GROMACS .gro file of C-alpha atoms in nm:
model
  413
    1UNK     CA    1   0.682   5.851   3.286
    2UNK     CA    2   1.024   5.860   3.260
    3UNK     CA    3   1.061   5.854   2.937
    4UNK     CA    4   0.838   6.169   2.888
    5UNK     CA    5   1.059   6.367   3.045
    6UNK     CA    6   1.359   6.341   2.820
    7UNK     CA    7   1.719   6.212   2.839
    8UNK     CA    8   1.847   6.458   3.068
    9UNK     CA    9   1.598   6.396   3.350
   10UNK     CA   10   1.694   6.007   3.292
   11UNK     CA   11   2.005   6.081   3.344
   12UNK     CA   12   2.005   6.304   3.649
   13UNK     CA   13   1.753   6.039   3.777
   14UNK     CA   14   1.989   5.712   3.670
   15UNK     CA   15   2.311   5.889   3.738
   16UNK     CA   16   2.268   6.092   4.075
   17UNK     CA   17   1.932   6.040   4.252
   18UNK     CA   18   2.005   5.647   4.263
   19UNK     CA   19   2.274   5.610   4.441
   20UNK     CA   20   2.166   5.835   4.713
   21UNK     CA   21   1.871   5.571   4.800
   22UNK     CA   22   2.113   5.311   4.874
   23UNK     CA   23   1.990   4.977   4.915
   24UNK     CA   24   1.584   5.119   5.054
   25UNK     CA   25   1.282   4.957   4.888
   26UNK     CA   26   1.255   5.332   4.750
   27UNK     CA   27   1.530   5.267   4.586
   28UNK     CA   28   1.465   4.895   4.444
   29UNK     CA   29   1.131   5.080   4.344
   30UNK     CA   30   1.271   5.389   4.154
   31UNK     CA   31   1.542   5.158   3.995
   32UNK     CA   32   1.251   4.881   3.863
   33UNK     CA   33   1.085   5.222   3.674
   34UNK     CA   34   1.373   5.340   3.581
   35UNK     CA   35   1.456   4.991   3.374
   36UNK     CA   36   1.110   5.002   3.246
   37UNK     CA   37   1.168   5.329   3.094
   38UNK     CA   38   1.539   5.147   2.951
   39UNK     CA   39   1.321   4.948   2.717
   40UNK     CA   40   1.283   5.249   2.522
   41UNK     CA   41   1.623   5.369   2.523
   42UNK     CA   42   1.729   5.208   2.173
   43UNK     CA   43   2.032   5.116   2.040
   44UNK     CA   44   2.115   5.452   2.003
   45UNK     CA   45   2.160   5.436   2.406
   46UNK     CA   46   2.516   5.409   2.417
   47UNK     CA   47   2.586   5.751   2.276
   48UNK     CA   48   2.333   5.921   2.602
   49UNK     CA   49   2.516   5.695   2.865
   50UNK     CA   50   2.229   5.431   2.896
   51UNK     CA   51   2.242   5.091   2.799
   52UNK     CA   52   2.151   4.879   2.484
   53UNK     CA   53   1.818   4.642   2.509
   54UNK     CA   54   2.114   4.353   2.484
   55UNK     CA   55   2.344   4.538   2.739
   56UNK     CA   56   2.031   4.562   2.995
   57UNK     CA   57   1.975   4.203   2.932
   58UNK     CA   58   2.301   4.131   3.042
   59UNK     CA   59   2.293   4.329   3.311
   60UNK     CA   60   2.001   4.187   3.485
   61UNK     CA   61   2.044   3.879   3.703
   62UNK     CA   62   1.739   3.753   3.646
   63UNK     CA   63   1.540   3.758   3.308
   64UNK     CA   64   1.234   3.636   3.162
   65UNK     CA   65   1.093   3.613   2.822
   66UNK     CA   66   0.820   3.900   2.890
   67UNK     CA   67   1.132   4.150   2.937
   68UNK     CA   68   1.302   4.005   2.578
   69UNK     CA   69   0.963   4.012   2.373
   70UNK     CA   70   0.924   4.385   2.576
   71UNK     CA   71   1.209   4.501   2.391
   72UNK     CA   72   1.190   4.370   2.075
   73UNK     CA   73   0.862   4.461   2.065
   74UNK     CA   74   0.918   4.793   2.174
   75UNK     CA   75   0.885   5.028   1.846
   76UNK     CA   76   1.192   5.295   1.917
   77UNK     CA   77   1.480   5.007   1.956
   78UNK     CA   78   1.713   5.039   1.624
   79UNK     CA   79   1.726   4.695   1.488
   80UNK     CA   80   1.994   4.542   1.272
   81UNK     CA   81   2.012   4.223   1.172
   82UNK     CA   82   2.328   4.168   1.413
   83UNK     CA   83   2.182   4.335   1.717
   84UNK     CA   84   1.845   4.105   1.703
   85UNK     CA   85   2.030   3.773   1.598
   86UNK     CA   86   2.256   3.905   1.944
   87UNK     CA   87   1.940   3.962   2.167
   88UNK     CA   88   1.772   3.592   2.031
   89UNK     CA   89   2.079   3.453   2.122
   90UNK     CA   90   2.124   3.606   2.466
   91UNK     CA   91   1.761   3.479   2.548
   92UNK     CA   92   1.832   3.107   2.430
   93UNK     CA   93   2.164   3.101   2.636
   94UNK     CA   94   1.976   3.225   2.927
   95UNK     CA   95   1.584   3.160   2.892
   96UNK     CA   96   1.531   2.843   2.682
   97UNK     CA   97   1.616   2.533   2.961
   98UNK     CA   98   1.292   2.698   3.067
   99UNK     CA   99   1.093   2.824   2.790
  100UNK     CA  100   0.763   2.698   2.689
  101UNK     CA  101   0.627   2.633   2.318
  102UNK     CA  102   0.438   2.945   2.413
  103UNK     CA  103   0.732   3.131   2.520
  104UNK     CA  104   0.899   3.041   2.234
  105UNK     CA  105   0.597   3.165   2.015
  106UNK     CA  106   0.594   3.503   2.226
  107UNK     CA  107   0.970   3.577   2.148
  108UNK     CA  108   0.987   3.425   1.805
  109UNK     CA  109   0.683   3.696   1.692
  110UNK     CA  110   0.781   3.989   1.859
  111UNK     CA  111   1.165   3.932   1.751
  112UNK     CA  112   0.960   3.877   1.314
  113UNK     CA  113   0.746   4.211   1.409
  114UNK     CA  114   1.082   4.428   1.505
  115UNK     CA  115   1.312   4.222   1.191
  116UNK     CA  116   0.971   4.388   0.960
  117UNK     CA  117   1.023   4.705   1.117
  118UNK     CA  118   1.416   4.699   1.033
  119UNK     CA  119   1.328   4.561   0.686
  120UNK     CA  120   1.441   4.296   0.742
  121UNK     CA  121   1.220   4.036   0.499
  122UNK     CA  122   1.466   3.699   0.539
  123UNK     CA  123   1.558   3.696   0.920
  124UNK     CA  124   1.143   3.809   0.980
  125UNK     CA  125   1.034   3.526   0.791
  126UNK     CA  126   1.285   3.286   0.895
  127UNK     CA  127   1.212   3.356   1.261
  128UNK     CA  128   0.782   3.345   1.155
  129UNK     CA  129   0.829   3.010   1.013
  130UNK     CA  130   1.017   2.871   1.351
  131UNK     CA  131   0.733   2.966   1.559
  132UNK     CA  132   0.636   2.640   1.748
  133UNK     CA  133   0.302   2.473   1.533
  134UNK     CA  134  -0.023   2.572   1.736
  135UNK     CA  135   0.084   2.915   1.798
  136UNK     CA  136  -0.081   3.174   1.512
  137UNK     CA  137   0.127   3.459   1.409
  138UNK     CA  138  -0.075   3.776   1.433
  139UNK     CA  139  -0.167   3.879   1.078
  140UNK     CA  140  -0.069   4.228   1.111
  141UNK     CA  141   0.299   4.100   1.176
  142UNK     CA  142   0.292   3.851   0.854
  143UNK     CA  143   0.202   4.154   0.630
  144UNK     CA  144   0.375   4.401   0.704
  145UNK     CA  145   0.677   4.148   0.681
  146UNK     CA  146   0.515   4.079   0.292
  147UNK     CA  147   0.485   4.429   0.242
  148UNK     CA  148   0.859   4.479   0.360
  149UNK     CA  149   0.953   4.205   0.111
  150UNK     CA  150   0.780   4.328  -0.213
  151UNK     CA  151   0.929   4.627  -0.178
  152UNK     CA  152   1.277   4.527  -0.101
  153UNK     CA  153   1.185   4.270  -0.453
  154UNK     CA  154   1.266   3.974  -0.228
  155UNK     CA  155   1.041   3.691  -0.372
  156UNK     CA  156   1.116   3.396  -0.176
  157UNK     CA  157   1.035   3.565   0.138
  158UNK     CA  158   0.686   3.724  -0.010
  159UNK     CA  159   0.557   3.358  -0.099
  160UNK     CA  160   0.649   3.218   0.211
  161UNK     CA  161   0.476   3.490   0.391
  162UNK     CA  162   0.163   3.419   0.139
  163UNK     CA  163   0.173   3.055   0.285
  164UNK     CA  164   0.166   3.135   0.607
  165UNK     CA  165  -0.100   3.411   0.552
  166UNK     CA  166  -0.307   3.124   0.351
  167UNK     CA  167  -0.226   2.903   0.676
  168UNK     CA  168  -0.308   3.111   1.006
  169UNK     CA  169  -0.566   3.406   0.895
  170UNK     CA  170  -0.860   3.455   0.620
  171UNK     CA  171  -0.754   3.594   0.299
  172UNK     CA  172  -0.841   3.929   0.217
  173UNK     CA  173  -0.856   4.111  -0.156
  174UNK     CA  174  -0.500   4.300  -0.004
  175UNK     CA  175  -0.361   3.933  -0.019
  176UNK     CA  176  -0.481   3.863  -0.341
  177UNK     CA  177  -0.358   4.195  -0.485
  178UNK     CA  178   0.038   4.102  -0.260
  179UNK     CA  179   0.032   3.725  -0.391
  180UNK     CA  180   0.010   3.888  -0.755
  181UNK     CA  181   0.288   4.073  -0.667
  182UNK     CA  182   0.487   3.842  -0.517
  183UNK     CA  183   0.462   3.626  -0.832
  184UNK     CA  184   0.566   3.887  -1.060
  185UNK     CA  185   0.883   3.943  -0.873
  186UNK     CA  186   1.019   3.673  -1.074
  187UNK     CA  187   0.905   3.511  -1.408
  188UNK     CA  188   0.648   3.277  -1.262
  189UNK     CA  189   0.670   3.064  -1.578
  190UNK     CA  190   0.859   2.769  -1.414
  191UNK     CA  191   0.665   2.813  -1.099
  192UNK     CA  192   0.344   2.723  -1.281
  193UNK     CA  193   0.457   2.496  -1.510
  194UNK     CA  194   0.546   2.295  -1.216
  195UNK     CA  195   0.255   2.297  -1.053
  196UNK     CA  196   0.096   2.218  -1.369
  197UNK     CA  197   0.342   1.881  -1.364
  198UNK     CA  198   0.290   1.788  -1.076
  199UNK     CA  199  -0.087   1.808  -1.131
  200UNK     CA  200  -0.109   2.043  -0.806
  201UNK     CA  201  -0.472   2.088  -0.711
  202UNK     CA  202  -0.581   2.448  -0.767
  203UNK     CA  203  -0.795   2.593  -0.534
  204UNK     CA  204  -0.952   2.932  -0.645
  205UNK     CA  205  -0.759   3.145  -0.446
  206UNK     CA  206  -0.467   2.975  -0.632
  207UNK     CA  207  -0.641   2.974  -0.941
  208UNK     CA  208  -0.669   3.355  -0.966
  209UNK     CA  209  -0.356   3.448  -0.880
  210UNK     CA  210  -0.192   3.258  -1.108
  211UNK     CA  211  -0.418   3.374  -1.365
  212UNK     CA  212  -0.331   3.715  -1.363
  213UNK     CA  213   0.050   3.702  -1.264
  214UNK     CA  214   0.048   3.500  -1.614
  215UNK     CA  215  -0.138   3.767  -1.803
  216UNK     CA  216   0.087   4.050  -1.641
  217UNK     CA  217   0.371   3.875  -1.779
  218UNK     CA  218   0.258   3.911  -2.128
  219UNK     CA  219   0.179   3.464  -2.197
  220UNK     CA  220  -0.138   3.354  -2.302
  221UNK     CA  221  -0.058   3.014  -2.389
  222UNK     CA  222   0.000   3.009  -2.012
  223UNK     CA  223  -0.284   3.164  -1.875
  224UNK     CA  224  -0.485   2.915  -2.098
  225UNK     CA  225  -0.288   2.622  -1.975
  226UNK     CA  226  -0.410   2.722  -1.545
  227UNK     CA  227  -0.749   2.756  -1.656
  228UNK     CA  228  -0.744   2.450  -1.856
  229UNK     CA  229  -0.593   2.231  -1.522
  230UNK     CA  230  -0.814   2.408  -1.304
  231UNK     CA  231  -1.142   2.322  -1.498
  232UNK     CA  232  -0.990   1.952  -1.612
  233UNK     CA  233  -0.959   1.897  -1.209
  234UNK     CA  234  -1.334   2.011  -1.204
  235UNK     CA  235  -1.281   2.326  -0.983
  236UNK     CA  236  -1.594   2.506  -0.967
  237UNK     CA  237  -1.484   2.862  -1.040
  238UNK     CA  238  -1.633   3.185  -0.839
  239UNK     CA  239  -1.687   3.575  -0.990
  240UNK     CA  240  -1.305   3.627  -0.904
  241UNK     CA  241  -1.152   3.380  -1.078
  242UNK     CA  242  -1.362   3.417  -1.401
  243UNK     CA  243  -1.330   3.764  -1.376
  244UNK     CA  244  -0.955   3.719  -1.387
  245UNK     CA  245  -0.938   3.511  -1.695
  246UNK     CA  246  -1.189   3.758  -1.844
  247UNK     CA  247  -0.966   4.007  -1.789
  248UNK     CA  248  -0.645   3.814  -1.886
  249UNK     CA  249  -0.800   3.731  -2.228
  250UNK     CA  250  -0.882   4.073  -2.285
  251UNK     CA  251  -0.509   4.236  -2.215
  252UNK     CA  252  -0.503   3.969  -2.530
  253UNK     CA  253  -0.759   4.091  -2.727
  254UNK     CA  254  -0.923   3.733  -2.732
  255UNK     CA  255  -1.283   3.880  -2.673
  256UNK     CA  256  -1.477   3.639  -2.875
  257UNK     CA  257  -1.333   3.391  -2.642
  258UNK     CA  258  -1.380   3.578  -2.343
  259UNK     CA  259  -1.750   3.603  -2.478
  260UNK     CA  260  -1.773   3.193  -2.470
  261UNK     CA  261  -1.644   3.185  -2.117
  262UNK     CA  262  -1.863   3.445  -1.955
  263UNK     CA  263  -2.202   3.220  -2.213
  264UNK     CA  264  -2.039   2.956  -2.023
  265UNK     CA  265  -2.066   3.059  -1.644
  266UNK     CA  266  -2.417   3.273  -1.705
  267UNK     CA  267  -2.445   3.253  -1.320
  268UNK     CA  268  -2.114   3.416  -1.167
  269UNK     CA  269  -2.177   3.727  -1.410
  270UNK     CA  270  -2.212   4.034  -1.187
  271UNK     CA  271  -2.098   4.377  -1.167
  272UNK     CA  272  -1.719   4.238  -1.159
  273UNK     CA  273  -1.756   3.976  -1.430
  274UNK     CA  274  -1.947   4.217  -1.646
  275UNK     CA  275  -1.636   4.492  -1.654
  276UNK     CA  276  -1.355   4.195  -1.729
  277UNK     CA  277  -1.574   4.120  -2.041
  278UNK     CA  278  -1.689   4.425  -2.206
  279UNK     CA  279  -1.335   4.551  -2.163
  280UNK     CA  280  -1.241   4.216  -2.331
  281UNK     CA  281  -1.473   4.284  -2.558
  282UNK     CA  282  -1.367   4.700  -2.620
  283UNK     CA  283  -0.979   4.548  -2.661
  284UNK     CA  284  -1.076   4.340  -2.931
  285UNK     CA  285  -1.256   4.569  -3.147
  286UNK     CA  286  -1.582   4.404  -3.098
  287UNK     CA  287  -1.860   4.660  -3.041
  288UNK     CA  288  -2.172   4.518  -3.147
  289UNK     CA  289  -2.061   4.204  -2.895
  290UNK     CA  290  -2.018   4.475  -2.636
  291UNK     CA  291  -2.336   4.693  -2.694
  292UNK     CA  292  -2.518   4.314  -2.692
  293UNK     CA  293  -2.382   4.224  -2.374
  294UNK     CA  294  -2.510   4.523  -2.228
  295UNK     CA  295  -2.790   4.544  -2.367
  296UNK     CA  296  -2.870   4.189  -2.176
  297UNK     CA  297  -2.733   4.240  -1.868
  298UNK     CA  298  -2.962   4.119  -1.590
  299UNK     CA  299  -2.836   4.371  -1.306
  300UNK     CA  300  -2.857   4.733  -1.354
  301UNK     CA  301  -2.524   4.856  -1.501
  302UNK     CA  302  -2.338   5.125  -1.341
  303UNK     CA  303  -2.129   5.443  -1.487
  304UNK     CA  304  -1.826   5.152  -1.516
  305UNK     CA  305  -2.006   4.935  -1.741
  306UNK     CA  306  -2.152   5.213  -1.982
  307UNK     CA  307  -1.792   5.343  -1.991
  308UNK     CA  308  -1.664   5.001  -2.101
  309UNK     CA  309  -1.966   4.998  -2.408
  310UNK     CA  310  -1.858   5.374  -2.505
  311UNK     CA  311  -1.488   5.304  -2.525
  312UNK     CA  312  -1.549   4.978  -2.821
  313UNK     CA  313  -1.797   5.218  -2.979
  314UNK     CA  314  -1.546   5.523  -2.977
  315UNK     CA  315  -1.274   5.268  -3.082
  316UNK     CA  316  -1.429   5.165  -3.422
  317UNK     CA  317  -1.555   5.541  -3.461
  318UNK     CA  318  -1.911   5.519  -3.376
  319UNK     CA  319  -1.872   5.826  -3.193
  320UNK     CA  320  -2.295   5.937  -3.234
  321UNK     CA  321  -2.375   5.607  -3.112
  322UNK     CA  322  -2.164   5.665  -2.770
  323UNK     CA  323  -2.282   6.030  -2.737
  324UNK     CA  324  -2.612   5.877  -2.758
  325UNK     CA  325  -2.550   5.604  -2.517
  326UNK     CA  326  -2.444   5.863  -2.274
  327UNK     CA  327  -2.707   6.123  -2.287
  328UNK     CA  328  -2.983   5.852  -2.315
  329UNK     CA  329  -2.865   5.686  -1.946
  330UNK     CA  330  -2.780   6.042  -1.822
  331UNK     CA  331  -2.970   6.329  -1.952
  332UNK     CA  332  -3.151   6.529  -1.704
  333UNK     CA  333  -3.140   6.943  -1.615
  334UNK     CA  334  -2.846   7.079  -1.423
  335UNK     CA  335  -3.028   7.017  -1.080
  336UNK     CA  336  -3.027   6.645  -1.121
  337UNK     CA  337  -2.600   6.718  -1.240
  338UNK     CA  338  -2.558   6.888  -0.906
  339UNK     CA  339  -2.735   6.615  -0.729
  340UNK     CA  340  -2.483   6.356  -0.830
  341UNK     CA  341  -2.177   6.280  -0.600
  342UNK     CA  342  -1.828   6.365  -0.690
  343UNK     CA  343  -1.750   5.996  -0.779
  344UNK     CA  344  -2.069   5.949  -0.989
  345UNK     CA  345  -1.988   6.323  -1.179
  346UNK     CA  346  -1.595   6.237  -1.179
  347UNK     CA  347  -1.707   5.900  -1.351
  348UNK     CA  348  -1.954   6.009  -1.644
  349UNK     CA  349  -1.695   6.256  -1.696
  350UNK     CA  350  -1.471   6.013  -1.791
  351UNK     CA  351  -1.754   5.868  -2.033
  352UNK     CA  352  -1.703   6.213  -2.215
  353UNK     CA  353  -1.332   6.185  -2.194
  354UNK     CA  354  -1.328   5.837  -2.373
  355UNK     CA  355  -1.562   5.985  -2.641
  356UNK     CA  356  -1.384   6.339  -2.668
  357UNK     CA  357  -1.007   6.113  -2.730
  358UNK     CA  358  -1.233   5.886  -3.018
  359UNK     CA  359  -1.290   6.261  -3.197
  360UNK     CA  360  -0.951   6.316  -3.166
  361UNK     CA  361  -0.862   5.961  -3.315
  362UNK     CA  362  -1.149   5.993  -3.583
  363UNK     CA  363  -1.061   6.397  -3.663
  364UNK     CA  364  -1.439   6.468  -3.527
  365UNK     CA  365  -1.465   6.787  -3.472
  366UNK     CA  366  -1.824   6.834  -3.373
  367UNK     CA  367  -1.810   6.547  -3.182
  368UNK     CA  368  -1.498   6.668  -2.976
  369UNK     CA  369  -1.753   7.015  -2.936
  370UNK     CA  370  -2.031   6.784  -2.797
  371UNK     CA  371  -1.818   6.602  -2.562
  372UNK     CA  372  -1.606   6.917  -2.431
  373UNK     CA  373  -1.941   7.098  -2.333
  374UNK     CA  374  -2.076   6.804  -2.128
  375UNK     CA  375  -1.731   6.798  -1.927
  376UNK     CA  376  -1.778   7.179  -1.898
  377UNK     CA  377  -2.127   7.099  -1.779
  378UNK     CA  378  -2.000   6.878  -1.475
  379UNK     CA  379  -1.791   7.141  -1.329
  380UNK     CA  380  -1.498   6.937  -1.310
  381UNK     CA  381  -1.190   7.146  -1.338
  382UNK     CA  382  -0.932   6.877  -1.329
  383UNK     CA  383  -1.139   6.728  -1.662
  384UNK     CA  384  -1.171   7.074  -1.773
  385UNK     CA  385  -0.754   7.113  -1.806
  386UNK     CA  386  -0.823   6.750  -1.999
  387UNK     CA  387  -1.044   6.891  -2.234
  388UNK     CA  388  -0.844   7.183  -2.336
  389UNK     CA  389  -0.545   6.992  -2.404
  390UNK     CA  390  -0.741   6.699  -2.619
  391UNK     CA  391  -0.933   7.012  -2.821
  392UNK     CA  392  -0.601   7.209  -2.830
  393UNK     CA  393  -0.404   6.858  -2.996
  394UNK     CA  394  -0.718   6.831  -3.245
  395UNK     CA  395  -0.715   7.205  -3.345
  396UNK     CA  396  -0.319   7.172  -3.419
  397UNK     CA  397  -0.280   6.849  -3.522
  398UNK     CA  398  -0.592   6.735  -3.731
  399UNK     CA  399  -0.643   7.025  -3.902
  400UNK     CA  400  -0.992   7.169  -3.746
  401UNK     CA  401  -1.181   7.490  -3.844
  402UNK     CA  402  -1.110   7.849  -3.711
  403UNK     CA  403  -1.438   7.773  -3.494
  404UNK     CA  404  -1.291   7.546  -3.338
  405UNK     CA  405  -0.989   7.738  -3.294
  406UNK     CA  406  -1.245   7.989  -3.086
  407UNK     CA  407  -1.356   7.674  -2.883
  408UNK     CA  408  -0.975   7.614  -2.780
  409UNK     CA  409  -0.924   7.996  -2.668
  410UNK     CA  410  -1.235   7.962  -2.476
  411UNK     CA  411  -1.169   7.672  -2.284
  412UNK     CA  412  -0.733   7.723  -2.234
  413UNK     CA  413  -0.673   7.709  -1.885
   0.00000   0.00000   0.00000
């Protein structure tokens, strides 16, 4: 309530109303409020005339670990890495004869939560890790301490948050997507070239991250080597982790092998698996592979598979053939256009983009025409600004005819 009211009411209140009450219960009441309301002070305290969490500790003849993990948990205190080792200290000297493993837990988490929210990746993961075994470390607190430490680039800290993420809660794709990250702070060569030495077992989680924080860091002979101890220790590999060696052989432009893999596993293909290939497929120049593939597909594909088929057809020039491809899966009056939602129009759009950037490669005019018309016809403007720019670098750079030309002015934002 206090603490609504501002810092000059808690002062008038602190410095002149309380010691009129004298020694009353009103007084013993209005006091225990007012130190409530002290939890929310800050650090910054000293400069209105109130006290610092550690200089209320202090003050306070008898303490508990409810009123430490109160203030640390409390989200206005200004942390440093002094003023929280300071506070931990205080409650050890004065709380831990006492404390309970679940005490322990209590301070330990809320001290990691406020060392997150100073960015403060080593002390909050030091102080995670010390938490007493049996007692969990709420999830939000582990990743926000992760997120803390990929952005302040500090590695160790990120995979020994991952660890204790893998340990205490259920991984989520977020985790997967940090754990990539947290590899490719550093090279992760001699990280997985140990575990490959050791003969660690991979699980799939494992499997897939290491997978792809290999490919990001541009070493094939790598990737190849997880896969090969993942498969030689007879893991049975799910949609995610063939996907990501799909995908990692395809930043390679190994799509013939990517093909064998994906023959290989016929049963994890799905909407996922299907993507990682084709665009293996598309990066290696393979488009009769890719137009196969999708051909046979056993689920219906969606806008991001046809996509993935255009762009190998537009990259070998078989710019008719993708037009075609398009229109056949999408051609309908402008009612059934209007019907679609902003992500389905946004997406064929970008069909017509791929196509409309394989005229400019290939110095098709009428193709470019085609292409610019049906990204006209979805009414995106965003992909309208696209289209004039693409037409206006074929007019001036490829040499195109003076209809054309017209077709620029036309469409110039």
């Amino acid at each position: 309530m206090f603490a609504l009211l501002g810092h000059d009411v808690h002062l008038v209140f602190h410095r002149r109303l309380i010691p009129l009450l004298g020694s009353s219960s009103l007084h013993r009441r209005t006091t225990a409020v007012l130190d409530r309301a002290c939890l929310s002070t800050g650090n910054n305290a000293r400069d209105l005339g109130r006290p610092t969490p550690l200089q209320y500790a202090r003050s306070q003849k008898v303490v508990t670990t409810r009123l430490y993990a109160s203030m640390l948990a409390n989200k206005t205190n200004d942390w440093n890495s002094n003023t929280l080792k300071e506070l931990l200290q205080d409650w050890r000297d004065r709380c831990w004869d006492e404390a309970s493993p679940k005490d322990t837990a209590v301070i330990l988490t809320a001290a990691s939560g406020a060392a997150g929210r100073a960015r403060l990746p080593k002390l909050g993961t030091s102080l995670a890790e010390s938490i007493p075994p049996g007692n969990r470390v709420p999830p939000g607190t582990l990743r926000k301490l992760l997120e803390v430490s990929l952005h302040k680039r500090c590695s160790s800290s990120a995979r020994r948050l991952i660890a204790l993420i893998e340990r205490d809660s259920t991984r989520t794709m977020v985790d997967m997507t940090n754990a990539v990250q947290a590899c490719l702070l550093d090279d992760p060569t001699d990280m997985v070239r140990q575990a490959l030495d050791t003969h660690l077992l991979l699980d799939n989680w494992s499997t897939t991250v290491l997978l792809l924080a290999c490919s990001d860091h541009g070493d094939l002979s790598l990737t190849d080597a997880v896969w090969d101890h993942a498969m030689h220790q007879g893991l049975e590999p799910t949609e995610q982790t063939v996907s990501a060696y799909l995908s990692a052989l395809g930043d390679f432009s190994q799509g013939e092998r990517a093909l064998k893999v994906a023959n290989d596993h016929p049963h994890l293909m799905n909407n996922a698996t299907f993507i990682s290939l084709l665009t293996a497929l598309s990066h290696s120049d393979l488009p009769d592979e890719a137009l196969s593939v999708f051909r046979g597909m056993e689920i219906t594909p969606n806008q991001t598979h046809v996509n993935c088929t255009v762009d190998a057809l537009t990259r070998k020039g078989r710019l008719e053939e993708a037009c075609d491809l398009l229109q056949e899966l999408h051609d309908g009056d402008e009612a059934m256009v209007q019907e679609k939602s902003e992500e389905q129009r946004s997406q064929l759009a970008f069909g017509w983009m791929t196509i409309l950037g394989g005229a400019v490669q290939h110095n098709n005019p009428e193709v470019a025409e085609t292409a610019a018309d049906q990204v006209k016809r979805l009414s995106l403007h965003q992909e309208e600004q696209k289209t004039a720019h693409i037409l206006r670098s074929l007019a001036q750079n490829k040499g195109s005819s003076d209809d054309l030309d017209k077709t620029v002015g036309e469409r110039l934002p």
